[in-house]
Structures are given as C-alpha cells and as structure tokens.
mmCIF file of C-alpha atoms and ligand atoms in Angstrom:
data_model
loop_
_atom_site.group_PDB
_atom_site.id
_atom_site.type_symbol
_atom_site.label_atom_id
_atom_site.label_comp_id
_atom_site.label_asym_id
_atom_site.label_seq_id
_atom_site.Cartn_x
_atom_site.Cartn_y
_atom_site.Cartn_z
ATOM 1 C CA MET L 175 -47.464 -37.828 -89.367
ATOM 2 C CA ILE L 176 -47.701 -34.059 -89.343
ATOM 3 C CA VAL L 177 -47.729 -31.290 -86.731
ATOM 4 C CA LEU L 178 -49.750 -28.112 -87.096
ATOM 5 C CA GLY L 179 -48.516 -24.879 -85.495
ATOM 6 C CA ILE L 180 -50.285 -21.620 -84.730
ATOM 7 C CA GLU L 181 -48.490 -18.297 -84.306
ATOM 8 C CA SER L 182 -50.420 -15.344 -82.856
ATOM 9 C CA THR L 183 -48.048 -13.481 -80.525
ATOM 10 C CA ALA L 184 -48.272 -10.059 -82.209
ATOM 11 C CA HIS L 185 -49.184 -8.809 -85.697
ATOM 12 C CA THR L 186 -49.007 -12.131 -87.517
ATOM 13 C CA LEU L 187 -51.563 -14.882 -87.504
ATOM 14 C CA GLY L 188 -49.604 -17.752 -88.983
ATOM 15 C CA ILE L 189 -50.496 -21.397 -89.386
ATOM 16 C CA GLY L 190 -47.925 -23.882 -90.587
ATOM 17 C CA VAL L 191 -47.563 -27.614 -91.013
ATOM 18 C CA VAL L 192 -44.398 -29.726 -90.895
ATOM 19 C CA ASN L 193 -43.907 -33.413 -91.563
ATOM 20 C CA GLU L 194 -42.079 -35.943 -89.400
ATOM 21 C CA GLU L 195 -38.646 -34.756 -90.618
ATOM 22 C CA GLY L 196 -39.459 -31.106 -90.011
ATOM 23 C CA ARG L 197 -39.963 -30.246 -93.674
ATOM 24 C CA ILE L 198 -42.480 -27.434 -94.173
ATOM 25 C CA LEU L 199 -45.632 -28.565 -95.958
ATOM 26 C CA ALA L 200 -47.532 -25.327 -95.484
ATOM 27 C CA ASP L 201 -46.864 -21.873 -94.134
ATOM 28 C CA CYS L 202 -49.808 -19.500 -94.431
ATOM 29 C CA LYS L 203 -50.407 -16.187 -92.759
ATOM 30 C CA SER L 204 -52.447 -13.051 -92.462
ATOM 31 C CA VAL L 205 -50.754 -9.966 -91.039
ATOM 32 C CA TYR L 206 -52.526 -7.238 -89.129
ATOM 33 C CA VAL L 207 -51.401 -3.813 -90.317
ATOM 34 C CA PRO L 208 -52.440 -0.928 -88.053
ATOM 35 C CA GLU L 209 -54.062 1.980 -89.882
ATOM 36 C CA VAL L 210 -52.161 4.467 -87.738
ATOM 37 C CA GLY L 211 -49.478 4.014 -85.090
ATOM 38 C CA GLY L 212 -48.154 0.735 -83.756
ATOM 39 C CA ILE L 213 -49.838 -2.562 -82.941
ATOM 40 C CA HIS L 214 -53.029 -2.205 -80.918
ATOM 41 C CA PRO L 215 -53.274 -5.490 -78.949
ATOM 42 C CA ARG L 216 -57.071 -5.769 -79.077
ATOM 43 C CA GLU L 217 -57.238 -4.910 -82.761
ATOM 44 C CA ALA L 218 -54.554 -7.501 -83.473
ATOM 45 C CA ALA L 219 -56.627 -10.102 -81.612
ATOM 46 C CA GLU L 220 -59.756 -9.157 -83.560
ATOM 47 C CA HIS L 221 -57.825 -9.505 -86.806
ATOM 48 C CA HIS L 222 -56.547 -12.957 -85.798
ATOM 49 C CA GLN L 223 -59.999 -14.118 -84.781
ATOM 50 C CA LYS L 224 -61.522 -13.013 -88.087
ATOM 51 C CA GLN L 225 -58.750 -14.571 -90.174
ATOM 52 C CA LEU L 226 -58.422 -17.912 -88.356
ATOM 53 C CA HIS L 227 -60.688 -19.945 -90.604
ATOM 54 C CA VAL L 228 -59.336 -18.254 -93.757
ATOM 55 C CA VAL L 229 -55.717 -19.100 -92.942
ATOM 56 C CA LEU L 230 -56.606 -22.618 -91.812
ATOM 57 C CA GLN L 231 -58.478 -23.139 -95.066
ATOM 58 C CA ASP L 232 -55.385 -21.961 -96.995
ATOM 59 C CA VAL L 233 -53.248 -24.467 -95.122
ATOM 60 C CA PHE L 234 -55.446 -27.404 -96.034
ATOM 61 C CA SER L 235 -55.945 -26.405 -99.648
ATOM 62 C CA GLU L 236 -52.180 -25.806 -99.997
ATOM 63 C CA THR L 237 -51.044 -29.111 -98.503
ATOM 64 C CA GLY L 238 -53.872 -31.422 -99.381
ATOM 65 C CA VAL L 239 -53.343 -33.058 -95.965
ATOM 66 C CA SER L 240 -56.302 -33.984 -93.847
ATOM 67 C CA LEU L 241 -56.918 -33.370 -90.162
ATOM 68 C CA THR L 242 -56.639 -37.115 -89.466
ATOM 69 C CA GLU L 243 -52.896 -36.965 -90.229
ATOM 70 C CA VAL L 244 -52.305 -34.280 -87.583
ATOM 71 C CA LYS L 245 -50.550 -35.817 -84.564
ATOM 72 C CA GLY L 246 -49.946 -32.675 -82.529
ATOM 73 C CA ILE L 247 -51.230 -29.109 -82.252
ATOM 74 C CA ALA L 248 -48.572 -26.546 -81.400
ATOM 75 C CA TYR L 249 -49.248 -22.921 -80.514
ATOM 76 C CA ALA L 250 -47.161 -19.961 -79.451
ATOM 77 C CA GLN L 251 -47.865 -19.820 -75.712
ATOM 78 C CA GLY L 252 -45.731 -16.687 -75.208
ATOM 79 C CA PRO L 253 -44.156 -14.217 -74.997
ATOM 80 C CA GLY L 254 -46.477 -11.770 -76.691
ATOM 81 C CA LEU L 255 -49.564 -9.607 -76.465
ATOM 82 C CA PRO L 256 -52.098 -11.309 -74.172
ATOM 83 C CA PRO L 257 -55.264 -10.758 -76.300
ATOM 84 C CA ALA L 258 -53.498 -11.948 -79.454
ATOM 85 C CA LEU L 259 -51.925 -14.949 -77.714
ATOM 86 C CA ARG L 260 -55.316 -16.059 -76.395
ATOM 87 C CA ILE L 261 -56.794 -16.394 -79.889
ATOM 88 C CA GLY L 262 -54.127 -18.913 -80.912
ATOM 89 C CA ALA L 263 -54.338 -20.736 -77.592
ATOM 90 C CA VAL L 264 -58.120 -21.145 -77.766
ATOM 91 C CA MET L 265 -57.923 -22.461 -81.291
ATOM 92 C CA ALA L 266 -55.124 -24.863 -80.381
ATOM 93 C CA ARG L 267 -57.002 -26.251 -77.362
ATOM 94 C CA THR L 268 -60.134 -26.704 -79.428
ATOM 95 C CA LEU L 269 -58.330 -28.502 -82.249
ATOM 96 C CA ALA L 270 -56.237 -30.696 -79.942
ATOM 97 C CA LYS L 271 -59.277 -31.708 -77.895
ATOM 98 C CA SER L 272 -61.478 -32.460 -80.884
ATOM 99 C CA LEU L 273 -58.757 -34.428 -82.687
ATOM 100 C CA GLY L 274 -57.616 -36.195 -79.508
ATOM 101 C CA VAL L 275 -53.954 -35.263 -80.091
ATOM 102 C CA PRO L 276 -51.384 -33.654 -77.751
ATOM 103 C CA LEU L 277 -51.259 -29.913 -77.202
ATOM 104 C CA LEU L 278 -47.784 -28.363 -77.529
ATOM 105 C CA GLY L 279 -47.186 -24.955 -75.910
ATOM 106 C CA VAL L 280 -44.250 -23.390 -77.715
ATOM 107 C CA ASN L 281 -42.037 -20.497 -76.678
ATOM 108 C CA HIS L 282 -42.017 -18.074 -79.616
ATOM 109 C CA CYS L 283 -38.337 -17.139 -79.200
ATOM 110 C CA VAL L 284 -37.171 -20.750 -79.035
ATOM 111 C CA ALA L 285 -39.243 -21.414 -82.173
ATOM 112 C CA HIS L 286 -37.504 -18.630 -84.143
ATOM 113 C CA ILE L 287 -34.127 -20.009 -83.078
ATOM 114 C CA GLU L 288 -34.859 -23.686 -83.699
ATOM 115 C CA GLN L 289 -36.224 -22.937 -87.159
ATOM 116 C CA ALA L 290 -33.074 -20.940 -87.935
ATOM 117 C CA ARG L 291 -30.871 -23.796 -86.694
ATOM 118 C CA TYR L 292 -32.823 -26.172 -88.915
ATOM 119 C CA PHE L 293 -32.397 -24.024 -92.033
ATOM 120 C CA CYS L 294 -28.774 -23.126 -91.295
ATOM 121 C CA LYS L 295 -27.923 -26.727 -90.360
ATOM 122 C CA ALA L 296 -26.129 -25.298 -87.340
ATOM 123 C CA GLU L 297 -25.133 -27.620 -84.506
ATOM 124 C CA LYS L 298 -23.951 -25.316 -81.707
ATOM 125 C CA PRO L 299 -24.258 -21.764 -82.986
ATOM 126 C CA LEU L 300 -24.111 -18.403 -81.344
ATOM 127 C CA VAL L 301 -27.604 -17.099 -82.064
ATOM 128 C CA VAL L 302 -28.418 -13.479 -82.853
ATOM 129 C CA TYR L 303 -32.147 -12.994 -82.438
ATOM 130 C CA LEU L 304 -33.389 -9.610 -83.596
ATOM 131 C CA SER L 305 -37.074 -8.905 -84.007
ATOM 132 C CA GLY L 306 -39.814 -6.415 -83.309
ATOM 133 C CA GLY L 307 -40.043 -7.481 -79.669
ATOM 134 C CA ASN L 308 -36.703 -9.134 -78.900
ATOM 135 C CA THR L 309 -32.989 -8.464 -79.164
ATOM 136 C CA GLN L 310 -30.883 -11.259 -77.729
ATOM 137 C CA ILE L 311 -27.497 -12.835 -78.271
ATOM 138 C CA THR L 312 -27.760 -16.359 -76.951
ATOM 139 C CA MET L 313 -26.569 -19.925 -77.199
ATOM 140 C CA LEU L 314 -27.709 -23.334 -76.108
ATOM 141 C CA GLU L 315 -25.666 -24.788 -73.261
ATOM 142 C CA ALA L 316 -26.684 -27.606 -70.916
ATOM 143 C CA ARG L 317 -30.336 -27.758 -72.000
ATOM 144 C CA ARG L 318 -30.990 -24.047 -71.822
ATOM 145 C CA TYR L 319 -30.612 -20.981 -74.029
ATOM 146 C CA ARG L 320 -28.171 -18.808 -72.086
ATOM 147 C CA ILE L 321 -28.460 -15.113 -72.781
ATOM 148 C CA PHE L 322 -25.118 -13.403 -73.269
ATOM 149 C CA GLY L 323 -26.431 -10.002 -74.183
ATOM 150 C CA GLU L 324 -29.765 -8.336 -74.751
ATOM 151 C CA THR L 325 -31.452 -4.991 -75.015
ATOM 152 C CA LEU L 326 -31.920 -3.061 -71.807
ATOM 153 C CA ASP L 327 -34.790 -1.053 -73.221
ATOM 154 C CA ILE L 328 -36.524 -1.487 -76.585
ATOM 155 C CA ALA L 329 -35.936 -4.138 -79.251
ATOM 156 C CA LEU L 330 -33.948 -3.269 -82.377
ATOM 157 C CA GLY L 331 -36.919 -3.877 -84.704
ATOM 158 C CA ASN L 332 -39.172 -1.791 -82.489
ATOM 159 C CA MET L 333 -36.642 1.059 -82.541
ATOM 160 C CA LEU L 334 -36.633 0.980 -86.359
ATOM 161 C CA ASP L 335 -40.440 0.852 -86.494
ATOM 162 C CA VAL L 336 -40.892 3.777 -84.083
ATOM 163 C CA PHE L 337 -38.388 5.895 -85.979
ATOM 164 C CA ALA L 338 -40.101 5.026 -89.257
ATOM 165 C CA ARG L 339 -43.425 6.121 -87.826
ATOM 166 C CA ALA L 340 -41.929 9.484 -86.824
ATOM 167 C CA ALA L 341 -40.726 9.815 -90.430
ATOM 168 C CA ASN L 342 -44.223 9.031 -91.765
ATOM 169 C CA LEU L 343 -43.169 5.686 -93.198
ATOM 170 C CA THR L 344 -45.694 2.869 -92.962
ATOM 171 C CA HIS L 345 -45.413 -0.130 -90.630
ATOM 172 C CA PRO L 346 -43.222 -2.199 -90.606
ATOM 173 C CA GLY L 347 -40.474 0.388 -90.825
ATOM 174 C CA GLY L 348 -37.392 -1.857 -91.084
ATOM 175 C CA PRO L 349 -37.635 -2.627 -94.817
ATOM 176 C CA LYS L 350 -38.323 1.021 -95.710
ATOM 177 C CA ILE L 351 -35.358 2.214 -93.649
ATOM 178 C CA GLU L 352 -33.190 -0.366 -95.420
ATOM 179 C CA GLN L 353 -34.197 0.955 -98.858
ATOM 180 C CA LEU L 354 -33.689 4.616 -97.880
ATOM 181 C CA ALA L 355 -30.288 3.853 -96.307
ATOM 182 C CA LYS L 356 -29.075 2.525 -99.654
ATOM 183 C CA GLN L 357 -29.666 5.942 -101.201
ATOM 184 C CA ALA L 358 -27.501 7.771 -98.636
ATOM 185 C CA LYS L 359 -24.194 7.352 -100.491
ATOM 186 C CA GLY L 360 -22.230 6.806 -97.302
ATOM 187 C CA GLU L 361 -22.970 10.109 -95.558
ATOM 188 C CA TYR L 362 -22.809 9.308 -91.849
ATOM 189 C CA GLN L 363 -24.144 11.438 -89.014
ATOM 190 C CA GLU L 364 -22.950 10.741 -85.490
ATOM 191 C CA LEU L 365 -25.539 9.021 -83.246
ATOM 192 C CA PRO L 366 -25.346 7.659 -79.683
ATOM 193 C CA TYR L 367 -23.704 4.234 -79.544
ATOM 194 C CA THR L 368 -24.666 2.351 -76.372
ATOM 195 C CA VAL L 369 -23.144 -0.997 -75.476
ATOM 196 C CA LYS L 370 -22.978 -1.757 -71.759
ATOM 197 C CA GLY L 371 -20.951 -4.873 -71.118
ATOM 198 C CA MET L 372 -22.745 -7.343 -73.358
ATOM 199 C CA ASP L 373 -26.051 -5.477 -73.308
ATOM 200 C CA LEU L 374 -27.470 -2.906 -75.670
ATOM 201 C CA ALA L 375 -29.717 0.132 -75.412
ATOM 202 C CA PHE L 376 -31.538 1.747 -78.310
ATOM 203 C CA SER L 377 -33.806 4.432 -76.869
ATOM 204 C CA GLY L 378 -31.145 7.184 -76.760
ATOM 205 C CA LEU L 379 -30.304 6.398 -80.362
ATOM 206 C CA LEU L 380 -33.978 6.632 -81.298
ATOM 207 C CA THR L 381 -34.393 10.017 -79.610
ATOM 208 C CA ALA L 382 -31.291 11.399 -81.311
ATOM 209 C CA ALA L 383 -32.387 10.118 -84.732
ATOM 210 C CA LYS L 384 -35.810 11.726 -84.267
ATOM 211 C CA ARG L 385 -34.063 14.980 -83.368
ATOM 212 C CA LEU L 386 -32.071 14.865 -86.613
ATOM 213 C CA LEU L 387 -35.383 14.462 -88.400
ATOM 214 C CA THR L 388 -36.824 17.562 -86.731
ATOM 215 C CA ASN L 389 -33.641 19.483 -87.542
ATOM 216 C CA GLY L 390 -34.095 18.729 -91.211
ATOM 217 C CA SER L 391 -31.305 16.223 -91.921
ATOM 218 C CA PRO L 392 -31.981 14.209 -95.083
ATOM 219 C CA LEU L 393 -34.033 11.102 -94.260
ATOM 220 C CA GLU L 394 -31.703 8.849 -96.281
ATOM 221 C CA THR L 395 -28.709 9.996 -94.223
ATOM 222 C CA ILE L 396 -30.520 9.376 -90.939
ATOM 223 C CA CYS L 397 -31.676 5.915 -92.044
ATOM 224 C CA TYR L 398 -28.132 5.036 -93.069
ATOM 225 C CA SER L 399 -26.664 6.351 -89.809
ATOM 226 C CA LEU L 400 -29.333 4.605 -87.743
ATOM 227 C CA GLN L 401 -28.574 1.265 -89.388
ATOM 228 C CA GLU L 402 -24.800 1.638 -89.233
ATOM 229 C CA THR L 403 -24.854 2.592 -85.542
ATOM 230 C CA SER L 404 -27.372 0.062 -84.278
ATOM 231 C CA PHE L 405 -26.016 -2.833 -86.350
ATOM 232 C CA ALA L 406 -22.440 -2.029 -85.264
ATOM 233 C CA MET L 407 -23.601 -2.224 -81.633
ATOM 234 C CA VAL L 408 -25.023 -5.701 -82.246
ATOM 235 C CA ALA L 409 -21.882 -6.712 -84.148
ATOM 236 C CA GLU L 410 -19.647 -5.652 -81.244
ATOM 237 C CA VAL L 411 -21.517 -7.880 -78.790
ATOM 238 C CA VAL L 412 -21.502 -10.767 -81.265
ATOM 239 C CA GLU L 413 -17.771 -10.402 -81.784
ATOM 240 C CA ARG L 414 -17.071 -10.470 -78.058
ATOM 241 C CA ALA L 415 -19.403 -13.415 -77.503
ATOM 242 C CA LEU L 416 -17.577 -15.361 -80.206
ATOM 243 C CA ALA L 417 -14.179 -14.463 -78.798
ATOM 244 C CA HIS L 418 -15.162 -15.597 -75.296
ATOM 245 C CA THR L 419 -17.082 -18.737 -76.126
ATOM 246 C CA GLY L 420 -15.092 -19.951 -79.096
ATOM 247 C CA ARG L 421 -18.262 -20.962 -80.915
ATOM 248 C CA GLU L 422 -17.600 -21.697 -84.561
ATOM 249 C CA GLU L 423 -20.990 -20.831 -86.029
ATOM 250 C CA VAL L 424 -23.163 -17.705 -85.910
ATOM 251 C CA ILE L 425 -26.744 -17.601 -87.091
ATOM 252 C CA VAL L 426 -29.168 -14.705 -87.234
ATOM 253 C CA THR L 427 -32.943 -14.838 -87.011
ATOM 254 C CA GLY L 428 -35.999 -12.676 -86.270
ATOM 255 C CA GLY L 429 -37.570 -10.090 -88.581
ATOM 256 C CA VAL L 430 -34.514 -7.822 -88.693
ATOM 257 C CA ALA L 431 -32.466 -10.723 -90.126
ATOM 258 C CA ALA L 432 -34.117 -9.858 -93.448
ATOM 259 C CA ASN L 433 -31.800 -6.830 -93.609
ATOM 260 C CA ALA L 434 -28.923 -7.368 -96.062
ATOM 261 C CA ARG L 435 -26.623 -4.764 -94.475
ATOM 262 C CA LEU L 436 -27.035 -6.375 -91.055
ATOM 263 C CA ARG L 437 -26.167 -9.780 -92.486
ATOM 264 C CA GLU L 438 -23.139 -8.317 -94.235
ATOM 265 C CA MET L 439 -21.804 -6.822 -90.988
ATOM 266 C CA LEU L 440 -22.386 -9.990 -88.978
ATOM 267 C CA ALA L 441 -20.738 -12.103 -91.682
ATOM 268 C CA LEU L 442 -17.657 -9.890 -91.466
ATOM 269 C CA VAL L 443 -17.429 -10.233 -87.692
ATOM 270 C CA ALA L 444 -17.878 -13.998 -87.965
ATOM 271 C CA GLU L 445 -15.132 -14.238 -90.559
ATOM 272 C CA GLU L 446 -12.709 -12.297 -88.382
ATOM 273 C CA GLN L 447 -13.418 -14.744 -85.550
ATOM 274 C CA SER L 448 -13.047 -17.752 -87.902
ATOM 275 C CA ALA L 449 -16.707 -18.673 -87.465
ATOM 276 C CA LYS L 450 -19.201 -19.722 -90.116
ATOM 277 C CA PHE L 451 -22.107 -17.360 -90.674
ATOM 278 C CA ALA L 452 -25.618 -18.207 -91.822
ATOM 279 C CA SER L 453 -28.981 -16.516 -91.793
ATOM 280 C CA VAL L 454 -32.492 -17.865 -91.701
ATOM 281 C CA PRO L 455 -34.023 -17.434 -95.210
ATOM 282 C CA PRO L 456 -35.618 -13.934 -95.304
ATOM 283 C CA LYS L 457 -39.027 -15.522 -95.998
ATOM 284 C CA TYR L 458 -38.890 -17.151 -92.557
ATOM 285 C CA ALA L 459 -37.134 -14.320 -90.690
ATOM 286 C CA GLY L 460 -40.371 -12.860 -89.359
ATOM 287 C CA ASP L 461 -43.121 -14.524 -87.371
ATOM 288 C CA ASN L 462 -44.564 -17.597 -89.038
ATOM 289 C CA GLY L 463 -46.643 -20.657 -88.218
ATOM 290 C CA SER L 464 -44.197 -23.254 -89.524
ATOM 291 C CA MET L 465 -41.625 -22.374 -86.848
ATOM 292 C CA ILE L 466 -44.228 -23.122 -84.185
ATOM 293 C CA ALA L 467 -45.102 -26.402 -85.898
ATOM 294 C CA TYR L 468 -41.418 -27.381 -86.099
ATOM 295 C CA ASN L 469 -40.827 -26.584 -82.421
ATOM 296 C CA GLY L 470 -43.961 -28.608 -81.637
ATOM 297 C CA LEU L 471 -42.454 -31.519 -83.512
ATOM 298 C CA LEU L 472 -39.271 -31.284 -81.415
ATOM 299 C CA MET L 473 -41.409 -31.273 -78.262
ATOM 300 C CA LEU L 474 -43.437 -34.230 -79.458
ATOM 301 C CA HIS L 475 -40.248 -36.226 -80.114
ATOM 302 C CA ALA L 476 -38.966 -35.208 -76.653
ATOM 303 C CA LYS L 477 -42.350 -36.169 -75.127
ATOM 304 C CA THR L 478 -42.844 -32.763 -73.537
ATOM 305 C CA THR L 479 -46.479 -32.066 -74.253
ATOM 306 C CA THR L 480 -48.589 -29.399 -72.552
ATOM 307 C CA PRO L 481 -51.473 -30.517 -70.342
ATOM 308 C CA LEU L 482 -54.620 -28.415 -70.563
ATOM 309 C CA SER L 483 -54.075 -27.252 -66.961
ATOM 310 C CA LYS L 484 -50.746 -25.677 -67.995
ATOM 311 C CA SER L 485 -51.848 -24.270 -71.322
ATOM 312 C CA LYS L 486 -52.566 -20.715 -70.182
ATOM 313 C CA VAL L 487 -50.787 -18.065 -72.240
ATOM 314 C CA ARG L 488 -47.497 -16.706 -70.879
ATOM 315 C CA PRO L 489 -47.122 -13.094 -72.074
ATOM 316 C CA LYS L 490 -43.755 -12.584 -70.385
ATOM 317 C CA TRP L 491 -42.210 -16.027 -70.892
ATOM 318 C CA ARG L 492 -38.459 -15.597 -71.249
ATOM 319 C CA LEU L 493 -36.202 -17.561 -73.556
ATOM 320 C CA ASP L 494 -33.882 -18.563 -70.711
ATOM 321 C CA GLN L 495 -36.691 -19.997 -68.566
ATOM 322 C CA ILE L 496 -37.270 -23.035 -70.719
ATOM 323 C CA ASP L 497 -35.794 -26.484 -70.434
ATOM 324 C CA ILE L 498 -34.619 -27.635 -73.881
ATOM 325 C CA PRO L 499 -34.702 -31.430 -73.721
ATOM 326 C CA TRP L 500 -33.245 -31.811 -77.242
ATOM 327 C CA GLY L 501 -30.356 -29.569 -76.186
ATOM 328 C CA GLU L 502 -27.922 -32.351 -75.357
HETATM 329 P P1 LIG N 19 -40.816 -10.183 -86.105
HETATM 330 O O1 LIG N 19 -41.149 -9.502 -84.797
HETATM 331 O O2 LIG N 19 -39.833 -11.296 -85.964
HETATM 332 O O3 LIG N 19 -42.011 -10.543 -86.938
HETATM 333 O O4 LIG N 19 -40.047 -9.085 -86.975
HETATM 334 C C1 LIG N 19 -40.629 -7.862 -87.303
HETATM 335 C C2 LIG N 19 -39.581 -6.778 -87.231
HETATM 336 O O5 LIG N 19 -38.597 -6.969 -88.247
HETATM 337 C C3 LIG N 19 -40.147 -5.389 -87.435
HETATM 338 O O6 LIG N 19 -39.646 -4.549 -86.428
HETATM 339 C C4 LIG N 19 -39.622 -4.997 -88.804
HETATM 340 O O7 LIG N 19 -39.439 -3.602 -88.973
HETATM 341 C C5 LIG N 19 -38.310 -5.728 -88.857
HETATM 342 N N1 LIG N 19 -37.832 -5.934 -90.233
HETATM 343 C C6 LIG N 19 -38.442 -6.617 -91.219
HETATM 344 N N2 LIG N 19 -37.727 -6.532 -92.361
HETATM 345 C C7 LIG N 19 -36.631 -5.759 -92.082
HETATM 346 C C8 LIG N 19 -35.522 -5.275 -92.837
HETATM 347 N N3 LIG N 19 -35.369 -5.563 -94.126
HETATM 348 N N4 LIG N 19 -34.616 -4.503 -92.190
HETATM 349 C C9 LIG N 19 -34.746 -4.204 -90.884
HETATM 350 N N5 LIG N 19 -35.765 -4.624 -90.136
HETATM 351 C C10 LIG N 19 -36.703 -5.390 -90.710
HETATM 352 MG MG1 LIG N 20 -40.989 -12.879 -83.635
#
C-alpha cells in the first residue's frame, strides 16, 4: 500500500510517495524560479501545470510502483498561493476519482512538522518551523498544534529572500546569505532586535539591513549581522518556550532549517535547557511532496479523509485550526 502526495503551495511542485510505514519511495520536484523579483502566483501556477506530468513521470520511473498500489491521494490544501494550490488540488481530485481512492487534504505546515518528527524520531518536541512563508514556535498538546510564538509581520525566510533581492542575489536568498556570512570574520553591526513576548517581528530588521547596504557596509558583514540578530531572536523564544513547558526535545523544520548557523544556535539553547536537539535532514527542510504523502498516510490511518465537497483550497488555513487525531 502506498500514498501519493502533491505539494504546490508556492514555488515548489513536489510529488512524493511513501509506503505503509511512512518510508519515502519517491520524492520528485520541479521548482519555479522567478526571473526577477519574488514569486508571482500566476506564474508559479503556470509552472506547476506545465511540470505536473514530468514530475509524475519521474515518480513512477523512480519507484517502479504502479498506480494500482496507490491507496490514497494527498495534496497540500493550504495555506499557500491560491492559483498554485488549485493546480495540486485539481490533479489530486482527478487522480483520486479515477483511481477510486480517498482524497486527503493536508495542511502544509502540519506536513512539514510531521515529517520532521518522523525523521527526528521525536515524541513530544517543541517545534521550530521556519520557512519562506511561516515562522512559528509550536507544540502538539491535546490534539492540536498550539502556537507559542510566531512572527507578527513577515516570515524569517521571506525576510532573508527580500534582503537578498535588494543585494542583487538570486532567489532563494537564504543559502547565499549563509555563504556570505561565513566570510564576515565575526564583524557585527548592530541591527534592530524585536521580540515581543513570545512573538517576533522582522520588518524593522529588514529595513535597517537594507539601509546598511545603501550606506556601503560590506555585504558579508550585513549578512552575518542579519543572521546573528534574527536567529538570536528565534533562539530567545525557543529558550523561553522550553523553560516554561519543560519539553525535552526541540526539532527544527522548514526551508531555513537548512542553515547550519541556525542549527548551531538552537542546539546550544536546547543543551542549556537539557533538551535534545534534532533537525529535519536539509534535503527535506524545504517544500517537498513526500511530506504531503506522509501526512496523508497519517490521515488515512486516522480515517480522516477529505470529501470532494470539502476539498476546496484553503489559502489562509492556520496550523492551530486543525484537529490532529494522531496527537494523543
Ligand atoms: P520553504 O518555504 O519551506 O520551501 O523554505 C524556503 C525558504 O528557506 C526560503 O526563504 C529560503 O531562502 C530559505 N532557505 C533555504 N536554505 C536556507 C539556508 N541555508 N539558510 C537560510 N535560509 C534558507
Ligand atoms: Mg513550506
């Protein structure tokens, strides 16, 4: 028995397959890269539509599985860009209907987290979810992901990408900023540090970093300072969340989890709070189809399938709005 999952919330069209135990049999993708600027929702959708059959073909040639073995079709129902989401949803409905198998509408954020829990073998972790569209510190409690802290404005990954664009670095900016920061030799320039209670804000930091750029500060120094400041903000909230909840595990996921300096800082905070630290493997930190397939598998086991009448995309679907039946 296998479950197929489709991810199409933003720039990535991903299709993955997992087996009954959740092991990944295939994880194929095609990523839309804007020629200039950030993600254009309609262009992303056009990319996904054009690449659908290519990626699906890759999945079947990679796994050697046949459509008859597929027992559920999962798709990222939200949150995300409406035109991009619709491409995945239409494909999922079509496949599920023609194969006569259940449709599984997955929340993209839950999928990132559940895949990280799977890889990290974490039972009840504090979860740090940092991506291009989301920045949340959360944990599962009584069948729901409770949000302890989150961004009040833009997501951490988005902040890095927008700064990178201002510095004429190509999208996605995070990895380029990470490389440049390593060349800074520890020169730090003061930047706004904004933690409000358990919440974070990054737009003031972004504006100030852009100003340093205009004033001619070395790009390496700004990248270093941007990382140190923003990651320290996240680390502060994580530390407090650990202290208050007494959780003994911390895991990090989302595209920004690929950053080695971020992982180093979070590991330090975890150690000081006597908690274990683990990260999703960098290969699966960003958006991927196998996380949707895995979440679909969990839903299938929990018998929470999605009827056609409730399969409409949910662009603003929040992590803390979802019942997690496997949570207890
Ligand atoms: P996602 O939305 O989960 O696909 O993650 C994409 C985000 O992760 C983008 O904002 C990237 O800039 C960011 N990202 C990817 N790799 C890194 C890295 N090494 N350091 C910082 N951010 C990264
Ligand atoms: Mg994501």
